[in-house]
């Protein structure tokens, strides 16, 4: 039987006694042997007192006994009390009728606490009923209950009974069980739930603790599930020791001493131990054996780990985890002989359990001996079951190392393997090495880098002692603080050995043994160096079986040092060192083997790329997490022509994942050969290792329209890295040009990046080179790379070449010329098809190919044959150059027309932001020459040198322009489309200047610059006739006239002093265009420029007019405003003009409609005859000549600046634009003397590429 409390109690026939109707008043009998005997004490108004015996009757006694549930009075005697006990008398002289429920309801008393009682005796009453308090369970321990002797009914006190500790000590004493046991755990003695057949009550006692028995407190019937439990000091705890299970064996006390023979045969002991019924016992001088009916064992679900189960008559039942402590787990592992507890876990699962709330002290031999709530039949509900891992379940290994006794420490905990982090003590390491039969740990030995593994890390901390021999006996606990970025523990034991083959290949050579940093040759004794041993060595080297084996004379091997052991192998071992060994007996020979398999090692792209190992025709990579810089250095040295290792180009963590890793780790031993650890299917951290050797470094120029001119880059391992400008020293420039077969370095163009622009993409860039002196190849250099948004450099070598289209149609159509450091030369049409044309058009930024034609070159020299057939995706047209000399007799020039256009435009007429094909041009690298190219291309004269080139801001795609110098169009320069977020270029051409005077046709001269702002001009030197004529013609005021300064009709003496000007006229006698005289030279000490024309000269103002009454033109202009006429209110009547309401301000004149400015028209040049029109004309007449020629190389003979200005007879207004008619055709051109044309270079359009 498993029954703990075999209590069958019938229901009582009467209600439970209660004084609940008494309100706050309470009565008890005090000082007797049981609660139904003693003198009367009353608790009224929170105070205890007695009842006087004056006039006392038997009826009074019956009311007392009845009110406390004790029947009727049997007898009473007088009982003396101390004076102190009689201090409070609540009632006296009462005479009950017998119908009252409570004594204080009886008549006769003068009142509660009223009157005096002079006696020293009170009545001691013995009632007819007797209430017995007892324990149900075992001797001196069990559930507290009471019963009346006459009724023989049992009532249990609920476990929430009031002041239970106060009564239990007296109860234990009354039961002759000593006192109450302090802090006793009472859960082992009761079922979890009381059945409805039990009557149970709760008690409510007074706060004064006067009650000596729970019967004396107020009772209330309850529906509680658990009774109150009491364990007394003399309660005896029995245990079974040394038996086959927890219910059979030697019976001992809790302290381990043998139980008396008289108690062994006690039938209740088995029940007390929850072992069913008594079966048999044997007790003599030697044995105190007890066998109970049940068989109980504590087991683990997986033998050494898993859920804790109680294996008994009901099968294997789990143990609930409520209030579980680590000491409970220790008792389980110790009971089963499985060492220390490694881990305890809890599984949330709704089930039925046999034990719950288990509490062990640690000295128990079994979990079954611990205090717990126990359920035998119905089982108690449980939501959490307990599992433990004991030390006996531990396994350790050194994984992925080059031998059995070295590698990454891993531990099996339960059913799972874990990596062990570096928080590992030296004592722990010694224990592991000893457990693996590998000797002591070599604490200072560094293991060649191996795979880091992918298993989770163990979250247990082991603490082994110096005498520990197994890890399972070492205490373990969870880490108090979670480890951050843990690293695996790598361990080398003193018995770590490696076998190697040193010879002509990986799988052929002399056999040796490596012990740490020392190498030894293996004896070739015929007794031990057998086919089985040779096969085993080949398998260890991953070379298949032994093809043949032999022994070499050790005397012919210099520095021979033989391994002191010999191995007798069979076909069963996995390693040479697993074979039985003996002391070496033959030192005259060395073992040699030739294996049937083959292992090769290489880099996938010759000197860079993934490390590729081929093992018996199966190829793959090496796990990157086992790779190191040291291995990279050895590998680069071992491959012919690959130079040295370049560390910065590839980090050990970089991978391509183009080949699957088949090797976990590869080990280089320069003196001993190589070894490897094959991948067993586990996942590599980071895939395959990648190595870059210096032999793979190649310089290249980014694809552009040019050859040997462009942005330089470093190529390695199929990756392209920008080269920072600072890294391109003179020596590096020369090395790059030499390697690219481009001659010598000529120039380096600095290309700064705009701060915050999209160009500033942080890339892995070359920031420095370490090259030997007189170096001619980048393969000899060591680059330093880092994430940098540095500026790049554009390098031009002496062998640079460029193809340009030359014609009036623009940069995307014309004859094809090759430009270089030599004279320009036309390109031959030999070999050209739409393919070559399309490639060149795209190189030039001219969209795609449209058509091409052949032209007769006359005596013009021709160059080059281009053909893209057979070229796989040419980067530019130069990849298609087949020959620089011509073949055959066919000699014609190439005229190419592309689909697109490459035109430079301005946002406003002859001024504003520059765009190339509608894309903004960035201001980095912009020059005044570039501005001149734009103005000439737009037919706007030359660019004003004093103009600030910074324009607006671009966001997105923009064009960067780089010109060599001879280009005549912006589209002929090298252009690069870039992501940009900075300032763009602005240009102001001289034909955009607008001029005005302070009065109509005379006065101070002002220019509108910049946009919308008029500025008075100062004059350096004098204004010569040609300039005056041009200005008066622009003002439509006829011819200039000379007026002495003292007779000036417009400028007063006071105004003459007011000169603080920023813009100037600086003309010579050769200047014809006034717009070419404008500059930003300092005006300090210079006077304001003034002019007077023959038309519309007003009379001189009165010299007495105060200058303060009108706006000074110069101050107005040099301030924030525009040029305005002087205040007419201060002028004499004869001087005022245009006083009508619609008179315009000077700053509005230039903005008026037609007729306000003079149109300076240029006659259309006569159409040029072409070779098609006139066979006598050769294309040499319209193509560039050599650089040595001083004449024009362009197709235009004259440009806009060659126009001779002749004023119209009719004058409109005084404001005029310098370019007001430059693009209007059909004007008659005056004849220009040849001498003037030769001297005025600005009027001849030079061929920029000449």
PDB file of N, CA, C and O in Angstrom, residues 14 53 70 83 199 245 310 487 721 739 744 784 789 815 997 1067 1077 1127 1195:
ATOM      1  N   UNK A  14     -23.684  16.046  14.353  1.00  0.00           N
ATOM      2  CA  UNK A  14     -24.048  17.361  14.879  1.00  0.00           C
ATOM      3  C   UNK A  14     -23.130  18.414  14.286  1.00  0.00           C
ATOM      4  O   UNK A  14     -22.087  18.115  13.747  1.00  0.00           O
ATOM      5  N   UNK A  53     -18.028  33.236  42.477  1.00  0.00           N
ATOM      6  CA  UNK A  53     -18.827  32.052  42.834  1.00  0.00           C
ATOM      7  C   UNK A  53     -19.965  32.364  43.802  1.00  0.00           C
ATOM      8  O   UNK A  53     -20.613  31.438  44.331  1.00  0.00           O
ATOM      9  N   UNK A  70     -19.242  21.093  25.613  1.00  0.00           N
ATOM     10  CA  UNK A  70     -18.671  20.036  26.460  1.00  0.00           C
ATOM     11  C   UNK A  70     -19.746  19.279  27.261  1.00  0.00           C
ATOM     12  O   UNK A  70     -19.445  18.677  28.308  1.00  0.00           O
ATOM     13  N   UNK A  83      -4.366  36.738  43.804  1.00  0.00           N
ATOM     14  CA  UNK A  83      -4.953  38.066  43.805  1.00  0.00           C
ATOM     15  C   UNK A  83      -4.875  38.691  42.412  1.00  0.00           C
ATOM     16  O   UNK A  83      -5.792  39.382  41.973  1.00  0.00           O
ATOM     17  N   UNK A 199     -14.409  16.174   8.170  1.00  0.00           N
ATOM     18  CA  UNK A 199     -14.865  17.460   8.672  1.00  0.00           C
ATOM     19  C   UNK A 199     -13.623  18.283   8.987  1.00  0.00           C
ATOM     20  O   UNK A 199     -12.658  17.776   9.534  1.00  0.00           O
ATOM     21  N   UNK A 245      16.700  -1.282  -4.292  1.00  0.00           N
ATOM     22  CA  UNK A 245      15.832  -0.146  -4.565  1.00  0.00           C
ATOM     23  C   UNK A 245      15.628   0.606  -3.280  1.00  0.00           C
ATOM     24  O   UNK A 245      16.233   0.285  -2.247  1.00  0.00           O
ATOM     25  N   UNK A 310      10.368   8.643 -11.187  1.00  0.00           N
ATOM     26  CA  UNK A 310      10.243   7.672 -10.093  1.00  0.00           C
ATOM     27  C   UNK A 310       9.661   6.403 -10.683  1.00  0.00           C
ATOM     28  O   UNK A 310       8.527   6.375 -11.152  1.00  0.00           O
ATOM     29  N   UNK A 487      35.256  33.520 -27.673  1.00  0.00           N
ATOM     30  CA  UNK A 487      36.168  32.869 -28.599  1.00  0.00           C
ATOM     31  C   UNK A 487      36.386  31.438 -28.137  1.00  0.00           C
ATOM     32  O   UNK A 487      36.437  31.161 -26.940  1.00  0.00           O
ATOM     33  N   UNK A 721      40.167  48.492 -57.351  1.00  0.00           N
ATOM     34  CA  UNK A 721      40.260  49.421 -56.229  1.00  0.00           C
ATOM     35  C   UNK A 721      40.714  50.783 -56.722  1.00  0.00           C
ATOM     36  O   UNK A 721      41.707  50.881 -57.470  1.00  0.00           O
ATOM     37  N   UNK A 739      54.205  49.664 -66.882  1.00  0.00           N
ATOM     38  CA  UNK A 739      53.488  48.390 -66.914  1.00  0.00           C
ATOM     39  C   UNK A 739      52.437  48.368 -68.010  1.00  0.00           C
ATOM     40  O   UNK A 739      52.182  47.325 -68.633  1.00  0.00           O
ATOM     41  N   UNK A 744      56.425  56.978 -70.458  1.00  0.00           N
ATOM     42  CA  UNK A 744      56.756  57.588 -69.177  1.00  0.00           C
ATOM     43  C   UNK A 744      55.596  58.445 -68.677  1.00  0.00           C
ATOM     44  O   UNK A 744      54.713  58.825 -69.440  1.00  0.00           O
ATOM     45  N   UNK A 784      48.697  49.700 -49.623  1.00  0.00           N
ATOM     46  CA  UNK A 784      47.976  49.830 -48.356  1.00  0.00           C
ATOM     47  C   UNK A 784      46.572  50.311 -48.670  1.00  0.00           C
ATOM     48  O   UNK A 784      46.410  51.335 -49.339  1.00  0.00           O
ATOM     49  N   UNK A 789      37.285  57.941 -48.832  1.00  0.00           N
ATOM     50  CA  UNK A 789      36.618  58.686 -49.897  1.00  0.00           C
ATOM     51  C   UNK A 789      37.585  59.699 -50.499  1.00  0.00           C
ATOM     52  O   UNK A 789      37.228  60.804 -50.865  1.00  0.00           O
ATOM     53  N   UNK A 815      35.640  64.360 -89.624  1.00  0.00           N
ATOM     54  CA  UNK A 815      36.796  63.524 -89.923  1.00  0.00           C
ATOM     55  C   UNK A 815      37.418  63.048 -88.627  1.00  0.00           C
ATOM     56  O   UNK A 815      37.474  63.798 -87.638  1.00  0.00           O
ATOM     57  N   UNK A 997      25.413 104.955 -70.663  1.00  0.00           N
ATOM     58  CA  UNK A 997      26.018 106.211 -70.195  1.00  0.00           C
ATOM     59  C   UNK A 997      25.048 106.911 -69.281  1.00  0.00           C
ATOM     60  O   UNK A 997      23.839 106.640 -69.277  1.00  0.00           O
ATOM     61  N   UNK A1067      42.132  99.669 -72.526  1.00  0.00           N
ATOM     62  CA  UNK A1067      42.221  99.488 -73.976  1.00  0.00           C
ATOM     63  C   UNK A1067      43.586  99.887 -74.498  1.00  0.00           C
ATOM     64  O   UNK A1067      44.326 100.651 -73.868  1.00  0.00           O
ATOM     65  N   UNK A1077      37.850  95.371 -73.738  1.00  0.00           N
ATOM     66  CA  UNK A1077      38.607  96.260 -72.858  1.00  0.00           C
ATOM     67  C   UNK A1077      38.190  96.128 -71.404  1.00  0.00           C
ATOM     68  O   UNK A1077      38.879  96.613 -70.506  1.00  0.00           O
ATOM     69  N   UNK A1127      18.653 112.598 -60.778  1.00  0.00           N
ATOM     70  CA  UNK A1127      17.369 113.171 -60.421  1.00  0.00           C
ATOM     71  C   UNK A1127      17.102 114.405 -61.283  1.00  0.00           C
ATOM     72  O   UNK A1127      17.806 115.424 -61.205  1.00  0.00           O
ATOM     73  N   UNK A1195      38.688  74.588 -89.327  1.00  0.00           N
ATOM     74  CA  UNK A1195      37.966  74.638 -90.590  1.00  0.00           C
ATOM     75  C   UNK A1195      37.416  76.029 -90.847  1.00  0.00           C
ATOM     76  O   UNK A1195      37.049  76.364 -91.967  1.00  0.00           O
TER      77      UNK A1195
END
